[in-house]
Structures are given as structure tokens and as C-alpha cells.
mmCIF file of C-alpha atoms in Angstrom:
data_model
loop_
_atom_site.group_PDB
_atom_site.id
_atom_site.type_symbol
_atom_site.label_atom_id
_atom_site.label_comp_id
_atom_site.label_asym_id
_atom_site.label_seq_id
_atom_site.Cartn_x
_atom_site.Cartn_y
_atom_site.Cartn_z
ATOM 1 C CA UNK A 1 146.377 8.480 -96.356
ATOM 2 C CA UNK A 2 147.744 4.996 -96.228
ATOM 3 C CA UNK A 3 146.672 2.650 -93.532
ATOM 4 C CA UNK A 4 150.051 2.652 -91.904
ATOM 5 C CA UNK A 5 150.058 6.456 -91.669
ATOM 6 C CA UNK A 6 146.590 6.452 -90.087
ATOM 7 C CA UNK A 7 147.780 3.939 -87.574
ATOM 8 C CA UNK A 8 150.775 5.989 -86.558
ATOM 9 C CA UNK A 9 148.696 9.223 -86.325
ATOM 10 C CA UNK A 10 146.110 7.600 -84.091
ATOM 11 C CA UNK A 11 148.812 6.183 -81.866
ATOM 12 C CA UNK A 12 150.430 9.609 -81.511
ATOM 13 C CA UNK A 13 147.211 11.347 -80.478
ATOM 14 C CA UNK A 14 146.479 8.670 -77.861
ATOM 15 C CA UNK A 15 149.940 9.153 -76.366
ATOM 16 C CA UNK A 16 149.377 12.911 -76.110
ATOM 17 C CA UNK A 17 146.062 12.410 -74.244
ATOM 18 C CA UNK A 18 147.679 10.007 -71.797
ATOM 19 C CA UNK A 19 150.562 12.403 -71.140
ATOM 20 C CA UNK A 20 148.191 15.312 -70.508
ATOM 21 C CA UNK A 21 146.141 13.311 -68.010
ATOM 22 C CA UNK A 22 149.215 12.168 -66.211
ATOM 23 C CA UNK A 23 150.637 15.650 -65.890
ATOM 24 C CA UNK A 24 147.356 17.109 -64.484
ATOM 25 C CA UNK A 25 146.821 19.475 -67.379
ATOM 26 C CA UNK A 26 143.217 20.615 -67.798
ATOM 27 C CA UNK A 27 141.968 20.817 -71.263
ATOM 28 C CA UNK A 28 139.933 23.880 -72.008
ATOM 29 C CA UNK A 29 136.226 23.314 -71.613
ATOM 30 C CA UNK A 30 133.210 25.578 -72.511
ATOM 31 C CA UNK A 31 131.938 27.456 -69.564
ATOM 32 C CA UNK A 32 128.193 28.187 -69.258
ATOM 33 C CA UNK A 33 127.193 31.785 -69.847
ATOM 34 C CA UNK A 34 126.159 33.266 -66.435
ATOM 35 C CA UNK A 35 122.612 34.580 -66.234
ATOM 36 C CA UNK A 36 122.395 38.310 -65.519
ATOM 37 C CA UNK A 37 121.843 39.133 -61.835
ATOM 38 C CA UNK A 38 119.840 42.172 -60.723
ATOM 39 C CA UNK A 39 122.002 45.212 -60.341
ATOM 40 C CA UNK A 40 122.255 46.821 -56.847
ATOM 41 C CA UNK A 41 121.433 50.456 -56.405
ATOM 42 C CA UNK A 42 124.494 52.135 -54.966
ATOM 43 C CA UNK A 43 123.987 53.506 -51.431
ATOM 44 C CA UNK A 44 124.146 57.282 -51.296
ATOM 45 C CA UNK A 45 126.771 58.602 -48.959
ATOM 46 C CA UNK A 46 126.853 62.073 -47.352
ATOM 47 C CA UNK A 47 129.806 62.989 -49.579
ATOM 48 C CA UNK A 48 128.317 61.861 -52.857
ATOM 49 C CA UNK A 49 124.649 62.810 -52.273
ATOM 50 C CA UNK A 50 124.073 65.563 -49.673
ATOM 51 C CA UNK A 51 121.068 64.947 -47.448
ATOM 52 C CA UNK A 52 118.341 67.645 -47.552
ATOM 53 C CA UNK A 53 118.614 70.189 -44.760
ATOM 54 C CA UNK A 54 115.492 70.392 -42.560
ATOM 55 C CA UNK A 55 114.018 73.859 -42.456
ATOM 56 C CA UNK A 56 111.307 75.148 -40.149
ATOM 57 C CA UNK A 57 108.127 76.299 -41.847
ATOM 58 C CA UNK A 58 107.572 79.874 -40.654
ATOM 59 C CA UNK A 59 104.356 80.429 -38.778
ATOM 60 C CA UNK A 60 102.161 83.245 -40.033
ATOM 61 C CA UNK A 61 102.688 86.469 -38.121
ATOM 62 C CA UNK A 62 99.424 87.889 -36.754
ATOM 63 C CA UNK A 63 100.626 91.413 -37.448
ATOM 64 C CA UNK A 64 101.838 90.797 -40.986
ATOM 65 C CA UNK A 65 99.225 88.238 -42.079
ATOM 66 C CA UNK A 66 95.788 89.325 -40.867
ATOM 67 C CA UNK A 67 93.608 86.515 -39.597
ATOM 68 C CA UNK A 68 90.036 86.670 -40.924
ATOM 69 C CA UNK A 69 87.819 87.813 -38.088
ATOM 70 C CA UNK A 70 84.408 86.301 -37.412
ATOM 71 C CA UNK A 71 81.390 88.327 -38.333
ATOM 72 C CA UNK A 72 79.506 89.585 -35.304
ATOM 73 C CA UNK A 73 76.322 87.551 -35.033
ATOM 74 C CA UNK A 74 73.686 87.654 -32.312
ATOM 75 C CA UNK A 75 74.596 85.364 -29.433
ATOM 76 C CA UNK A 76 71.982 82.708 -28.764
ATOM 77 C CA UNK A 77 70.695 83.469 -25.299
ATOM 78 C CA UNK A 78 68.966 81.169 -22.843
ATOM 79 C CA UNK A 79 69.279 83.329 -19.762
ATOM 80 C CA UNK A 80 68.389 82.177 -16.265
ATOM 81 C CA UNK A 81 65.401 83.991 -14.848
ATOM 82 C CA UNK A 82 65.829 86.324 -11.899
ATOM 83 C CA UNK A 83 66.089 84.209 -8.747
ATOM 84 C CA UNK A 84 66.741 80.984 -10.676
ATOM 85 C CA UNK A 85 70.146 79.766 -9.488
ATOM 86 C CA UNK A 86 72.851 78.872 -11.936
ATOM 87 C CA UNK A 87 74.018 75.242 -11.571
ATOM 88 C CA UNK A 88 76.723 75.371 -8.913
ATOM 89 C CA UNK A 89 79.603 72.995 -9.562
ATOM 90 C CA UNK A 90 78.578 72.294 -13.158
ATOM 91 C CA UNK A 91 80.125 75.348 -14.795
ATOM 92 C CA UNK A 92 83.556 74.711 -16.326
ATOM 93 C CA UNK A 93 86.388 77.261 -16.591
ATOM 94 C CA UNK A 94 86.445 79.342 -19.749
ATOM 95 C CA UNK A 95 89.517 78.450 -21.798
ATOM 96 C CA UNK A 96 90.916 78.511 -25.301
ATOM 97 C CA UNK A 97 89.453 75.053 -25.954
ATOM 98 C CA UNK A 98 85.830 76.063 -25.255
ATOM 99 C CA UNK A 99 85.830 79.794 -26.012
ATOM 100 C CA UNK A 100 83.547 79.265 -29.021
ATOM 101 C CA UNK A 101 80.860 77.902 -26.657
ATOM 102 C CA UNK A 102 80.752 80.907 -24.308
ATOM 103 C CA UNK A 103 77.280 82.419 -24.104
ATOM 104 C CA UNK A 104 75.104 84.475 -21.814
ATOM 105 C CA UNK A 105 74.087 82.814 -18.544
ATOM 106 C CA UNK A 106 72.201 85.605 -16.772
ATOM 107 C CA UNK A 107 71.767 89.365 -16.582
ATOM 108 C CA UNK A 108 70.472 91.918 -14.100
ATOM 109 C CA UNK A 109 70.511 95.671 -13.648
ATOM 110 C CA UNK A 110 71.650 98.295 -11.150
ATOM 111 C CA UNK A 111 72.007 102.068 -11.282
ATOM 112 C CA UNK A 112 74.628 103.617 -13.517
ATOM 113 C CA UNK A 113 77.606 101.279 -13.137
ATOM 114 C CA UNK A 114 81.176 102.399 -12.451
ATOM 115 C CA UNK A 115 82.980 99.198 -11.399
ATOM 116 C CA UNK A 116 82.509 95.572 -10.341
ATOM 117 C CA UNK A 117 84.652 93.027 -8.483
ATOM 118 C CA UNK A 118 84.397 89.348 -7.504
ATOM 119 C CA UNK A 119 85.012 88.267 -3.939
ATOM 120 C CA UNK A 120 88.068 85.970 -3.759
ATOM 121 C CA UNK A 121 85.889 82.938 -2.949
ATOM 122 C CA UNK A 122 83.806 83.577 -6.075
ATOM 123 C CA UNK A 123 80.528 83.543 -4.173
ATOM 124 C CA UNK A 124 79.765 87.269 -4.307
ATOM 125 C CA UNK A 125 79.876 89.985 -6.932
ATOM 126 C CA UNK A 126 80.155 93.603 -5.782
ATOM 127 C CA UNK A 127 78.725 96.164 -8.196
ATOM 128 C CA UNK A 128 79.363 99.880 -7.710
ATOM 129 C CA UNK A 129 77.336 102.790 -9.047
ATOM 130 C CA UNK A 130 77.611 106.498 -8.333
ATOM 131 C CA UNK A 131 74.990 106.056 -5.594
ATOM 132 C CA UNK A 132 76.266 103.026 -3.700
ATOM 133 C CA UNK A 133 77.436 99.419 -3.771
ATOM 134 C CA UNK A 134 75.272 96.334 -4.124
ATOM 135 C CA UNK A 135 76.504 92.866 -3.155
ATOM 136 C CA UNK A 136 74.984 89.956 -5.091
ATOM 137 C CA UNK A 137 75.032 86.212 -4.628
ATOM 138 C CA UNK A 138 76.790 85.194 -7.854
ATOM 139 C CA UNK A 139 74.706 82.121 -8.637
ATOM 140 C CA UNK A 140 71.217 83.426 -7.808
ATOM 141 C CA UNK A 141 71.867 87.144 -8.503
ATOM 142 C CA UNK A 142 69.930 87.944 -5.346
ATOM 143 C CA UNK A 143 71.128 91.033 -3.490
ATOM 144 C CA UNK A 144 72.658 90.153 -0.141
ATOM 145 C CA UNK A 145 73.822 93.608 0.984
ATOM 146 C CA UNK A 146 73.545 97.283 0.053
ATOM 147 C CA UNK A 147 76.322 99.602 1.235
ATOM 148 C CA UNK A 148 75.313 103.168 1.985
ATOM 149 C CA UNK A 149 78.461 104.887 0.786
ATOM 150 C CA UNK A 150 79.464 108.382 -0.198
ATOM 151 C CA UNK A 151 78.532 109.325 -3.773
ATOM 152 C CA UNK A 152 80.984 109.500 -6.645
ATOM 153 C CA UNK A 153 82.327 105.946 -6.468
ATOM 154 C CA UNK A 154 85.055 105.391 -9.058
ATOM 155 C CA UNK A 155 86.620 102.075 -8.056
ATOM 156 C CA UNK A 156 86.217 99.075 -5.737
ATOM 157 C CA UNK A 157 88.577 96.212 -4.866
ATOM 158 C CA UNK A 158 88.478 93.216 -2.497
ATOM 159 C CA UNK A 159 91.698 92.394 -0.666
ATOM 160 C CA UNK A 160 93.148 88.917 -1.461
ATOM 161 C CA UNK A 161 91.741 87.375 1.739
ATOM 162 C CA UNK A 162 88.261 88.702 1.018
ATOM 163 C CA UNK A 163 88.025 90.357 4.418
ATOM 164 C CA UNK A 164 88.095 93.994 3.249
ATOM 165 C CA UNK A 165 86.602 96.037 0.429
ATOM 166 C CA UNK A 166 88.285 99.285 -0.611
ATOM 167 C CA UNK A 167 86.211 102.039 -2.219
ATOM 168 C CA UNK A 168 87.524 105.102 -4.073
ATOM 169 C CA UNK A 169 85.514 108.328 -4.489
ATOM 170 C CA UNK A 170 85.784 111.414 -6.651
ATOM 171 C CA UNK A 171 84.012 114.718 -6.090
ATOM 172 C CA UNK A 172 84.026 118.013 -7.969
ATOM 173 C CA UNK A 173 85.554 118.737 -11.358
ATOM 174 C CA UNK A 174 88.693 120.144 -12.911
ATOM 175 C CA UNK A 175 87.032 123.569 -13.175
ATOM 176 C CA UNK A 176 85.744 123.794 -9.601
ATOM 177 C CA UNK A 177 88.426 121.633 -8.023
ATOM 178 C CA UNK A 178 88.629 117.971 -7.091
ATOM 179 C CA UNK A 179 88.225 116.164 -3.801
ATOM 180 C CA UNK A 180 88.163 112.487 -2.934
ATOM 181 C CA UNK A 181 88.468 109.740 -0.375
ATOM 182 C CA UNK A 182 89.372 106.084 0.015
ATOM 183 C CA UNK A 183 87.197 104.092 2.398
ATOM 184 C CA UNK A 184 87.459 100.580 3.828
ATOM 185 C CA UNK A 185 84.586 98.177 4.611
ATOM 186 C CA UNK A 186 84.715 94.999 6.690
ATOM 187 C CA UNK A 187 83.208 92.215 4.569
ATOM 188 C CA UNK A 188 82.044 89.875 7.336
ATOM 189 C CA UNK A 189 79.594 92.457 8.711
ATOM 190 C CA UNK A 190 79.628 95.052 5.908
ATOM 191 C CA UNK A 191 80.634 97.600 8.501
ATOM 192 C CA UNK A 192 82.413 100.807 7.384
ATOM 193 C CA UNK A 193 85.830 101.117 9.009
ATOM 194 C CA UNK A 194 86.283 104.720 7.973
ATOM 195 C CA UNK A 195 88.346 106.574 5.378
ATOM 196 C CA UNK A 196 92.087 106.040 5.142
ATOM 197 C CA UNK A 197 92.302 109.100 2.933
ATOM 198 C CA UNK A 198 90.430 112.369 2.591
ATOM 199 C CA UNK A 199 92.157 114.645 0.135
ATOM 200 C CA UNK A 200 91.886 117.570 -2.217
ATOM 201 C CA UNK A 201 92.597 115.154 -5.042
ATOM 202 C CA UNK A 202 90.105 112.784 -6.601
ATOM 203 C CA UNK A 203 90.682 109.065 -6.120
ATOM 204 C CA UNK A 204 90.584 107.592 -9.597
ATOM 205 C CA UNK A 205 91.348 103.993 -8.618
ATOM 206 C CA UNK A 206 92.073 101.815 -5.597
ATOM 207 C CA UNK A 207 93.878 98.465 -5.786
ATOM 208 C CA UNK A 208 95.222 96.037 -3.193
ATOM 209 C CA UNK A 209 98.608 94.486 -3.861
ATOM 210 C CA UNK A 210 98.597 90.707 -4.586
ATOM 211 C CA UNK A 211 99.864 90.003 -1.057
ATOM 212 C CA UNK A 212 97.308 92.335 0.500
ATOM 213 C CA UNK A 213 100.066 94.170 2.363
ATOM 214 C CA UNK A 214 99.414 97.509 0.706
ATOM 215 C CA UNK A 215 96.628 99.515 -0.877
ATOM 216 C CA UNK A 216 97.406 101.807 -3.805
ATOM 217 C CA UNK A 217 95.308 104.917 -4.423
ATOM 218 C CA UNK A 218 95.672 106.818 -7.707
ATOM 219 C CA UNK A 219 95.087 110.524 -7.050
ATOM 220 C CA UNK A 220 94.335 113.115 -9.733
ATOM 221 C CA UNK A 221 94.323 116.878 -9.399
ATOM 222 C CA UNK A 222 94.169 120.003 -11.525
ATOM 223 C CA UNK A 223 97.548 120.847 -9.965
ATOM 224 C CA UNK A 224 100.054 118.669 -11.851
ATOM 225 C CA UNK A 225 102.415 118.173 -8.889
ATOM 226 C CA UNK A 226 99.555 116.717 -6.826
ATOM 227 C CA UNK A 227 98.978 113.820 -9.247
ATOM 228 C CA UNK A 228 100.453 110.730 -7.626
ATOM 229 C CA UNK A 229 99.963 107.155 -6.458
ATOM 230 C CA UNK A 230 99.916 106.737 -2.683
ATOM 231 C CA UNK A 231 100.619 103.353 -1.063
ATOM 232 C CA UNK A 232 99.142 102.505 2.329
ATOM 233 C CA UNK A 233 100.496 99.831 4.662
ATOM 234 C CA UNK A 234 97.400 97.761 5.490
ATOM 235 C CA UNK A 235 98.669 96.823 8.969
ATOM 236 C CA UNK A 236 98.924 100.319 10.400
ATOM 237 C CA UNK A 237 97.209 102.209 7.572
ATOM 238 C CA UNK A 238 100.111 104.582 7.190
ATOM 239 C CA UNK A 239 101.565 105.868 3.924
ATOM 240 C CA UNK A 240 104.536 103.705 2.963
ATOM 241 C CA UNK A 241 105.409 105.245 -0.434
ATOM 242 C CA UNK A 242 104.362 107.946 -2.871
ATOM 243 C CA UNK A 243 105.071 107.873 -6.622
ATOM 244 C CA UNK A 244 104.905 111.112 -8.584
ATOM 245 C CA UNK A 245 103.331 109.817 -11.768
ATOM 246 C CA UNK A 246 101.370 112.596 -13.412
ATOM 247 C CA UNK A 247 97.644 112.313 -14.031
ATOM 248 C CA UNK A 248 96.959 108.625 -13.403
ATOM 249 C CA UNK A 249 93.946 107.088 -15.102
ATOM 250 C CA UNK A 250 94.594 103.408 -14.317
ATOM 251 C CA UNK A 251 96.951 101.295 -12.230
ATOM 252 C CA UNK A 252 97.649 97.549 -12.146
ATOM 253 C CA UNK A 253 99.904 95.323 -10.052
ATOM 254 C CA UNK A 254 101.870 92.451 -11.576
ATOM 255 C CA UNK A 255 100.829 89.075 -10.067
ATOM 256 C CA UNK A 256 104.050 88.823 -8.033
ATOM 257 C CA UNK A 257 103.583 92.343 -6.693
ATOM 258 C CA UNK A 258 107.006 93.494 -7.925
ATOM 259 C CA UNK A 259 105.795 95.814 -10.681
ATOM 260 C CA UNK A 260 103.070 98.382 -11.100
ATOM 261 C CA UNK A 261 101.805 99.751 -14.405
ATOM 262 C CA UNK A 262 100.170 103.179 -14.626
ATOM 263 C CA UNK A 263 98.840 105.379 -17.395
ATOM 264 C CA UNK A 264 100.063 108.847 -16.403
ATOM 265 C CA UNK A 265 98.923 111.028 -19.287
ATOM 266 C CA UNK A 266 96.570 108.818 -21.339
ATOM 267 C CA UNK A 267 99.164 108.546 -24.143
ATOM 268 C CA UNK A 268 101.789 106.455 -22.382
ATOM 269 C CA UNK A 269 102.080 103.561 -19.953
ATOM 270 C CA UNK A 270 104.761 103.517 -17.280
ATOM 271 C CA UNK A 271 106.054 100.396 -15.535
ATOM 272 C CA UNK A 272 107.581 100.875 -12.069
ATOM 273 C CA UNK A 273 109.656 98.546 -9.912
ATOM 274 C CA UNK A 274 108.027 98.771 -6.523
ATOM 275 C CA UNK A 275 111.079 97.690 -4.526
ATOM 276 C CA UNK A 276 112.704 101.083 -5.083
ATOM 277 C CA UNK A 277 110.110 102.994 -7.127
ATOM 278 C CA UNK A 278 112.340 103.074 -10.223
ATOM 279 C CA UNK A 279 110.688 103.722 -13.583
ATOM 280 C CA UNK A 280 111.611 100.702 -15.730
ATOM 281 C CA UNK A 281 109.698 101.349 -18.940
ATOM 282 C CA UNK A 282 107.741 104.132 -20.583
ATOM 283 C CA UNK A 283 105.554 102.711 -23.355
ATOM 284 C CA UNK A 284 104.303 105.345 -25.771
ATOM 285 C CA UNK A 285 101.039 105.050 -27.682
ATOM 286 C CA UNK A 286 99.731 107.284 -30.484
ATOM 287 C CA UNK A 287 97.775 110.531 -30.714
ATOM 288 C CA UNK A 288 94.551 108.543 -31.173
ATOM 289 C CA UNK A 289 95.572 105.770 -28.782
ATOM 290 C CA UNK A 290 94.590 107.143 -25.384
ATOM 291 C CA UNK A 291 94.875 104.436 -22.721
ATOM 292 C CA UNK A 292 91.558 103.322 -21.239
ATOM 293 C CA UNK A 293 92.511 100.040 -19.542
ATOM 294 C CA UNK A 294 95.518 97.944 -18.571
ATOM 295 C CA UNK A 295 96.022 94.518 -16.986
ATOM 296 C CA UNK A 296 98.825 92.006 -16.385
ATOM 297 C CA UNK A 297 98.500 88.381 -17.463
ATOM 298 C CA UNK A 298 98.325 85.819 -14.601
ATOM 299 C CA UNK A 299 101.974 84.813 -15.059
ATOM 300 C CA UNK A 300 103.131 88.421 -15.412
ATOM 301 C CA UNK A 301 104.799 87.973 -18.812
ATOM 302 C CA UNK A 302 102.296 90.175 -20.657
ATOM 303 C CA UNK A 303 100.900 93.628 -20.065
ATOM 304 C CA UNK A 304 97.748 94.316 -22.080
ATOM 305 C CA UNK A 305 96.619 97.883 -22.733
ATOM 306 C CA UNK A 306 93.315 98.971 -24.297
ATOM 307 C CA UNK A 307 93.059 102.157 -26.333
ATOM 308 C CA UNK A 308 90.580 104.697 -27.644
ATOM 309 C CA UNK A 309 91.496 103.913 -31.268
ATOM 310 C CA UNK A 310 90.334 100.299 -30.859
ATOM 311 C CA UNK A 311 93.779 98.772 -30.496
ATOM 312 C CA UNK A 312 94.763 96.267 -27.843
ATOM 313 C CA UNK A 313 98.514 96.206 -27.357
ATOM 314 C CA UNK A 314 100.406 93.328 -25.758
ATOM 315 C CA UNK A 315 103.762 94.272 -24.213
ATOM 316 C CA UNK A 316 106.642 92.560 -22.482
ATOM 317 C CA UNK A 317 106.621 94.586 -19.231
ATOM 318 C CA UNK A 318 110.274 93.802 -18.462
ATOM 319 C CA UNK A 319 111.746 94.905 -21.798
ATOM 320 C CA UNK A 320 109.047 97.218 -23.120
ATOM 321 C CA UNK A 321 108.829 95.231 -26.373
ATOM 322 C CA UNK A 322 105.530 95.515 -28.248
ATOM 323 C CA UNK A 323 104.572 91.906 -29.024
ATOM 324 C CA UNK A 324 101.179 92.136 -30.742
ATOM 325 C CA UNK A 325 98.538 94.643 -31.763
ATOM 326 C CA UNK A 326 94.940 93.402 -31.796
ATOM 327 C CA UNK A 327 92.239 95.340 -33.634
ATOM 328 C CA UNK A 328 88.957 95.460 -31.709
ATOM 329 C CA UNK A 329 85.690 96.607 -33.242
ATOM 330 C CA UNK A 330 85.269 99.659 -31.027
ATOM 331 C CA UNK A 331 86.846 101.802 -28.354
ATOM 332 C CA UNK A 332 88.450 99.460 -25.813
ATOM 333 C CA UNK A 333 86.995 100.347 -22.416
ATOM 334 C CA UNK A 334 88.000 97.355 -20.236
ATOM 335 C CA UNK A 335 90.251 94.277 -20.208
ATOM 336 C CA UNK A 336 90.494 91.010 -18.236
ATOM 337 C CA UNK A 337 92.568 87.815 -18.525
ATOM 338 C CA UNK A 338 91.137 84.366 -17.819
ATOM 339 C CA UNK A 339 92.774 82.231 -15.125
ATOM 340 C CA UNK A 340 95.393 80.537 -17.334
ATOM 341 C CA UNK A 341 96.187 83.673 -19.331
ATOM 342 C CA UNK A 342 95.311 82.208 -22.733
ATOM 343 C CA UNK A 343 92.243 84.404 -23.270
ATOM 344 C CA UNK A 344 91.982 88.175 -23.026
ATOM 345 C CA UNK A 345 88.476 89.618 -22.765
ATOM 346 C CA UNK A 346 87.962 93.143 -24.078
ATOM 347 C CA UNK A 347 84.925 95.338 -23.448
ATOM 348 C CA UNK A 348 84.196 97.799 -26.243
ATOM 349 C CA UNK A 349 82.002 100.816 -26.795
ATOM 350 C CA UNK A 350 80.853 103.604 -29.128
ATOM 351 C CA UNK A 351 80.916 101.562 -32.358
ATOM 352 C CA UNK A 352 79.978 98.161 -30.894
ATOM 353 C CA UNK A 353 79.042 97.495 -27.291
ATOM 354 C CA UNK A 354 80.402 93.964 -27.127
ATOM 355 C CA UNK A 355 82.753 91.666 -25.249
ATOM 356 C CA UNK A 356 85.469 90.199 -27.447
ATOM 357 C CA UNK A 357 87.461 87.078 -26.506
ATOM 358 C CA UNK A 358 91.005 86.941 -27.916
ATOM 359 C CA UNK A 359 93.613 84.185 -28.118
ATOM 360 C CA UNK A 360 96.702 86.123 -27.039
ATOM 361 C CA UNK A 361 99.238 83.556 -28.274
ATOM 362 C CA UNK A 362 98.324 83.863 -31.957
ATOM 363 C CA UNK A 363 96.527 87.227 -31.718
ATOM 364 C CA UNK A 364 93.228 85.868 -33.029
ATOM 365 C CA UNK A 365 89.706 86.826 -32.023
ATOM 366 C CA UNK A 366 87.733 83.787 -30.866
ATOM 367 C CA UNK A 367 84.282 85.042 -29.903
ATOM 368 C CA UNK A 368 82.084 88.145 -29.915
ATOM 369 C CA UNK A 369 79.505 88.404 -27.116
ATOM 370 C CA UNK A 370 76.588 90.745 -27.747
ATOM 371 C CA UNK A 371 73.824 92.076 -25.538
ATOM 372 C CA UNK A 372 75.078 95.248 -23.834
ATOM 373 C CA UNK A 373 73.276 98.386 -25.072
ATOM 374 C CA UNK A 374 76.071 100.699 -23.865
ATOM 375 C CA UNK A 375 79.888 100.594 -23.607
ATOM 376 C CA UNK A 376 81.289 97.752 -21.489
ATOM 377 C CA UNK A 377 83.302 99.631 -18.865
ATOM 378 C CA UNK A 378 84.116 96.803 -16.448
ATOM 379 C CA UNK A 379 85.134 93.152 -16.925
ATOM 380 C CA UNK A 380 86.353 90.450 -14.575
ATOM 381 C CA UNK A 381 86.615 86.662 -14.645
ATOM 382 C CA UNK A 382 85.407 84.897 -11.528
ATOM 383 C CA UNK A 383 87.937 83.082 -9.314
ATOM 384 C CA UNK A 384 88.272 79.676 -10.958
ATOM 385 C CA UNK A 385 87.368 81.204 -14.321
ATOM 386 C CA UNK A 386 83.911 79.661 -14.807
ATOM 387 C CA UNK A 387 82.143 83.007 -15.308
ATOM 388 C CA UNK A 388 82.938 86.347 -16.857
ATOM 389 C CA UNK A 389 81.119 89.368 -15.444
ATOM 390 C CA UNK A 390 80.676 92.459 -17.601
ATOM 391 C CA UNK A 391 79.092 95.793 -16.776
ATOM 392 C CA UNK A 392 78.106 98.828 -18.835
ATOM 393 C CA UNK A 393 77.321 102.486 -18.105
ATOM 394 C CA UNK A 394 73.573 101.922 -18.001
ATOM 395 C CA UNK A 395 73.891 99.471 -15.095
ATOM 396 C CA UNK A 396 73.484 96.255 -17.111
ATOM 397 C CA UNK A 397 75.445 93.364 -15.620
ATOM 398 C CA UNK A 398 75.913 90.167 -17.626
ATOM 399 C CA UNK A 399 77.324 86.816 -16.585
ATOM 400 C CA UNK A 400 78.891 84.734 -19.366
ATOM 401 C CA UNK A 401 80.041 81.117 -19.338
ATOM 402 C CA UNK A 402 79.660 77.586 -20.739
ATOM 403 C CA UNK A 403 76.197 76.122 -20.312
ATOM 404 C CA UNK A 404 76.292 72.635 -18.748
#
């Protein structure tokens, strides 16, 4: 290129640069390559990613999934000697939390035992045999009174105030004919107040209502029509009601006094409304499940029945629904609830003469108490629940509890 041409070309390029700057035109420049930024995880929304639905884990059913039962092992015993008092005020109530620690506290013996009952203040334990009634100081086991009663005692019961003791008697047999009576004793002086009933039926059980306003007497007879439960007004000692029930083996009041359960023919349990005597439920058992015992829980929501075949059945007394079946290790002879209703004690016989403690909420056996040589026919927790008294045919009486 000639010099003149180079000159003109250079001049032309310079003019173009000046024009571009004056017009505000931006010449293209190289942009830096952006560095990669971390990618964000997209937020799941209910429409794009469904949230997992919470489901309840089913609890194992005691009836469908058997709970392994503890093997019966000898209970370690450190029993108080006769006359050595148990530590008053140091015994704690028996509950679900300490059931595994229950052990023997003391034992003593009377004649052949038929029934036992705690006084409402928990200071005395009345023990009945066919020959009479002995009253014991609960802590020392010393005998404080001996009641010279008629023979054939079947049942005893303190009234709620602890001022009276009712005693039921049975004489004769089904072959030669029955007879019986219900007698009342004044507790303050242990004075007999006389019979409220003398009948040609045997008195199988006596029980005061929770209010103490009435006394129920279960009468049995070889004549079917004469089997009944008679209610006595405790103010005037007059009959206030009679229920035709059939042959009654056991009776029990609900804690509010509105219901009464009875076993009329050994193979069924009937629940009556006492306001009008209406039969609310008839709970059938089995051919091998004769009823030996029945008791309401302290809040009245459960009715427990003990049977010859070793079953303990828990019912809803209002609806008649069978809630649980517990399998004891022998014939169930007696039942008792602790004060908060979480533990049911069962006395057994024939196969094993033990006291079993059951958790009624999950239908699990908690403890087996050994020591009785014969069937455990009577059980009752003390008022306050610190001791459980058990009695067997041979007259052995045991006190169970938590050692301090």
C-alpha cells in the first residue's frame, strides 16, 4: 500500500472511533465467564411431594398375643414373728409400680377359714371359721376379740362406718333341707344385736351397700322359687326389696351402689339395676367356667369374675362386653382389686395354691405369691392398700405387702 493510502485509511478509522464515542455507542467487550454457583434443592410442596401420613402403631392385644408369664418361684420370706408388730406408717400402698416387690409380711392360723374382712379404719382384721369369729389387731396379729357365734358361718362384712358386723350362717344340706340366719354385731362392744333373719333358706353371703343404708342377704334353697336376694333397710331393719335370682353363690355391689352383680346358677353372671330391680345384663360363661368369685373395680368400670376353669374374665358391667380373659394357674377361688383398680389379686386352688397379681389394663400377670398349702378362698386389700390379706381352707392367714 502506498503511503498516501495508509494515511487516508488511518484517518478514516480515527474518525469512526470519534463518531462512536460521541454517539454513546458501546463497543462489544469480552465478558468474564461467571463461576458456577451451588444449585438450590427445590422445596417440596404438598402437591408435588405428598407428606407421609402418620399411622398409629397397634398395641399388642393381650388376648391375641400372649404375654410370657413368669415362672412361679418361691417367694423370699422374712416374716414377722408372732407378736412382733409390723412397722405402722412405713408400709406403702401396693400398686402397679411396686407389684414386683410384694412379699410376705406375716402369717398366723385359725380354725378352718370361711371368710375375712378388714375394718374400714384398717386397724382390725376379722377372720371367720365355721366355729366363730376372731378379731385381730392388723399390725401385731394379736387377737383382740373372739365372737361366740352360731356355727356354719359363710360370710362376714363390716358396714362402711365400721360400727356393725354382719354375719351369715348356713345349716343343713340340700338333701335334709337348708336353714340359715343373718346376725348383726355392734363393733364398739362386740355385743350381738340379734338376728335380722331366721329362715328355711341358707344364707350364702351378706354384704352392706356402699352407703351402708341396706344389707343384702343371698338366700339359697332346694326349692328353686325360694332362691333370692333380700335387702334390709338398716335404719328399721325391715325388708325393702326382694330379687328372685335363682341359686345365688356370690353377690357384689358396684362402688356407687347403683348396680349389683350376682351369680345365679354358677354358669352365668347377672347385673341388676337396684333403683328398679331391672336385669341389665346376663353374662354367660362356659360349661367348665362355673363362677366362684366376682368383684367390681373401685371406679365401677370393670366387673371381674373368677371361674373353675382357671379363667378370670373382665367385663364392662354396663354393656356386658367381655374385655379380657386372663389365664390363672389354677381354679380361681377369690378376687380383690387394689385401691386404685390397677391390680387384681386372684386366689387359686387345686393346681396351685397361690395369690396372683394381675395388671388389668394390659392383662399381664405381675407377681405370684406362694406359701398357702390349700386353696386361697378369701382375699381383701386393706383400706389404704398397704396390705393384702389372704386366707385358705386350712385356716392359714397371710399378710402381704412391701417391706420398708
